[in-house]
PDB file of C-alpha atoms in Angstrom:
ATOM      1  CA  MET A   1     160.350  90.749  78.739  1.00  0.00           C
ATOM      2  CA  ASN A   2     161.851  94.732  77.325  1.00  0.00           C
ATOM      3  CA  LEU A   3     160.041  96.904  79.970  1.00  0.00           C
ATOM      4  CA  ALA A   4     158.137  98.996  76.991  1.00  0.00           C
ATOM      5  CA  VAL A   5     155.785  95.930  76.715  1.00  0.00           C
ATOM      6  CA  LEU A   6     155.915  94.893  80.086  1.00  0.00           C
ATOM      7  CA  LEU A   7     154.885  98.319  81.056  1.00  0.00           C
ATOM      8  CA  ALA A   8     151.975  98.506  77.144  1.00  0.00           C
ATOM      9  CA  ILE A   9     150.938  95.483  78.632  1.00  0.00           C
ATOM     10  CA  LEU A  10     150.084  96.476  82.252  1.00  0.00           C
ATOM     11  CA  LEU A  11     149.191  99.891  80.696  1.00  0.00           C
ATOM     12  CA  LYS A  12     146.304  97.410  78.688  1.00  0.00           C
ATOM     13  CA  ALA A  13     145.422  95.595  81.575  1.00  0.00           C
ATOM     14  CA  SER A  14     144.891  98.489  83.770  1.00  0.00           C
ATOM     15  CA  LEU A  15     143.042 100.671  81.412  1.00  0.00           C
ATOM     16  CA  LEU A  16     140.468  97.595  80.216  1.00  0.00           C
ATOM     17  CA  SER A  17     139.792  97.153  84.018  1.00  0.00           C
ATOM     18  CA  PHE A  18     137.504  99.063  85.915  1.00  0.00           C
ATOM     19  CA  SER A  19     137.840  97.082  89.468  1.00  0.00           C
ATOM     20  CA  GLY A  20     139.773  95.411  91.753  1.00  0.00           C
ATOM     21  CA  PHE A  21     140.756  91.845  89.895  1.00  0.00           C
ATOM     22  CA  GLY A  22     139.568  92.838  86.499  1.00  0.00           C
ATOM     23  CA  SER A  23     142.781  93.201  84.748  1.00  0.00           C
ATOM     24  CA  LEU A  24     143.363  89.461  84.965  1.00  0.00           C
ATOM     25  CA  PRO A  25     142.651  87.689  82.585  1.00  0.00           C
ATOM     26  CA  VAL A  26     144.127  90.094  80.540  1.00  0.00           C
ATOM     27  CA  LEU A  27     147.600  90.110  82.494  1.00  0.00           C
ATOM     28  CA  ARG A  28     147.051  85.944  82.267  1.00  0.00           C
ATOM     29  CA  ASP A  29     146.522  85.681  78.646  1.00  0.00           C
ATOM     30  CA  GLU A  30     149.587  87.723  77.937  1.00  0.00           C
ATOM     31  CA  LEU A  31     152.454  87.549  79.549  1.00  0.00           C
ATOM     32  CA  VAL A  32     151.131  83.291  81.072  1.00  0.00           C
ATOM     33  CA  THR A  33     150.183  82.070  77.636  1.00  0.00           C
ATOM     34  CA  ASN A  34     150.914  83.965  75.053  1.00  0.00           C
ATOM     35  CA  ARG A  35     154.553  85.348  76.259  1.00  0.00           C
ATOM     36  CA  HIS A  36     155.296  82.706  78.789  1.00  0.00           C
ATOM     37  CA  VAL A  37     157.253  85.219  81.189  1.00  0.00           C
ATOM     38  CA  LEU A  38     155.045  83.728  83.909  1.00  0.00           C
ATOM     39  CA  THR A  39     153.953  81.311  85.298  1.00  0.00           C
ATOM     40  CA  MET A  40     150.462  80.503  86.729  1.00  0.00           C
ATOM     41  CA  ASP A  41     152.258  79.412  89.917  1.00  0.00           C
ATOM     42  CA  ASP A  42     153.992  82.742  89.606  1.00  0.00           C
ATOM     43  CA  LEU A  43     151.238  84.444  88.917  1.00  0.00           C
ATOM     44  CA  ASN A  44     149.550  83.298  92.010  1.00  0.00           C
ATOM     45  CA  ARG A  45     152.530  84.455  94.090  1.00  0.00           C
ATOM     46  CA  ALA A  46     152.837  87.456  92.292  1.00  0.00           C
ATOM     47  CA  ILE A  47     148.246  88.089  94.390  1.00  0.00           C
ATOM     48  CA  ALA A  48     148.993  86.228  96.727  1.00  0.00           C
ATOM     49  CA  VAL A  49     151.676  88.634  97.883  1.00  0.00           C
ATOM     50  CA  ALA A  50     150.085  91.608  96.347  1.00  0.00           C
ATOM     51  CA  ARG A  51     146.550  90.499  98.585  1.00  0.00           C
ATOM     52  CA  VAL A  52     148.310  90.223 102.104  1.00  0.00           C
ATOM     53  CA  THR A  53     149.405  93.922 102.121  1.00  0.00           C
ATOM     54  CA  PRO A  54     147.491  96.688 102.962  1.00  0.00           C
ATOM     55  CA  GLY A  55     147.228  99.520  99.881  1.00  0.00           C
ATOM     56  CA  PRO A  56     144.609  99.472  96.881  1.00  0.00           C
ATOM     57  CA  MET A  57     143.425  96.860  95.210  1.00  0.00           C
ATOM     58  CA  GLY A  58     145.021  97.357  92.147  1.00  0.00           C
ATOM     59  CA  ILE A  59     148.827  96.412  93.695  1.00  0.00           C
ATOM     60  CA  TYR A  60     149.052  93.951  92.362  1.00  0.00           C
ATOM     61  CA  VAL A  61     150.304  94.031  89.045  1.00  0.00           C
ATOM     62  CA  VAL A  62     153.165  96.108  90.743  1.00  0.00           C
ATOM     63  CA  ALA A  63     153.831  92.983  92.100  1.00  0.00           C
ATOM     64  CA  ILE A  64     152.773  91.085  88.748  1.00  0.00           C
ATOM     65  CA  GLY A  65     155.657  93.519  87.079  1.00  0.00           C
ATOM     66  CA  TYR A  66     158.036  92.475  89.771  1.00  0.00           C
ATOM     67  CA  ALA A  67     158.339  88.710  89.385  1.00  0.00           C
ATOM     68  CA  VAL A  68     158.238  89.694  85.265  1.00  0.00           C
ATOM     69  CA  ALA A  69     160.824  92.409  85.051  1.00  0.00           C
ATOM     70  CA  GLY A  70     162.477  92.909  88.785  1.00  0.00           C
ATOM     71  CA  TRP A  71     162.537  95.938  90.328  1.00  0.00           C
ATOM     72  CA  PRO A  72     162.509  97.878  87.423  1.00  0.00           C
ATOM     73  CA  GLY A  73     158.936  95.824  86.493  1.00  0.00           C
ATOM     74  CA  ALA A  74     157.267  97.097  89.802  1.00  0.00           C
ATOM     75  CA  ALA A  75     158.158 100.530  88.638  1.00  0.00           C
ATOM     76  CA  ALA A  76     156.419 100.430  85.044  1.00  0.00           C
ATOM     77  CA  GLY A  77     153.913  98.634  87.745  1.00  0.00           C
ATOM     78  CA  TRP A  78     153.116 101.374  89.681  1.00  0.00           C
ATOM     79  CA  ARG A  79     153.268 103.768  86.931  1.00  0.00           C
ATOM     80  CA  SER A  80     150.707 101.954  85.205  1.00  0.00           C
ATOM     81  CA  GLU A  81     148.732 102.095  87.855  1.00  0.00           C
ATOM     82  CA  GLU A  82     149.427 105.415  88.704  1.00  0.00           C
ATOM     83  CA  HIS A  83     148.348 106.530  84.462  1.00  0.00           C
ATOM     84  CA  THR A  84     145.201 104.276  85.330  1.00  0.00           C
ATOM     85  CA  SER A  85     143.474 105.744  88.571  1.00  0.00           C
ATOM     86  CA  GLU A  86     144.218 109.204  86.800  1.00  0.00           C
ATOM     87  CA  LEU A  87     142.667 108.825  83.311  1.00  0.00           C
ATOM     88  CA  GLN A  88     139.815 107.289  85.726  1.00  0.00           C
ATOM     89  CA  SER A  89     140.137 110.968  87.565  1.00  0.00           C
ATOM     90  CA  ARG A  90     139.437 112.726  84.885  1.00  0.00           C
ATOM     91  CA  LEU A  91     137.568 110.664  82.592  1.00  0.00           C
ATOM     92  CA  HIS A  92     134.710 109.837  85.975  1.00  0.00           C
ATOM     93  CA  LEU A  93     135.025 114.288  86.302  1.00  0.00           C
ATOM     94  CA  VAL A  94     134.106 114.788  82.695  1.00  0.00           C
ATOM     95  CA  CYS A  95     131.660 111.976  82.253  1.00  0.00           C
TER      96      CYS A  95
END
């Protein structure tokens, strides 16, 4: 999968949710159902790996990115989470 497309999917999923696993339906629809780059087992495995690691709940997006495209996918997942957190912080300050 193209990294730019993966980053766009991860950003969309992260931006449309403001809580832990709120982006899972978007990720499942895009990566499992529509594009067939992951199976449900792959998605569940990535979520399980992320849940046993310390850190914020949104870290599972990094694990999903890794499952799709290896280390470059993990970097895309990390970037999407970082960008989303920054944007949400700015929106919170404005509101």
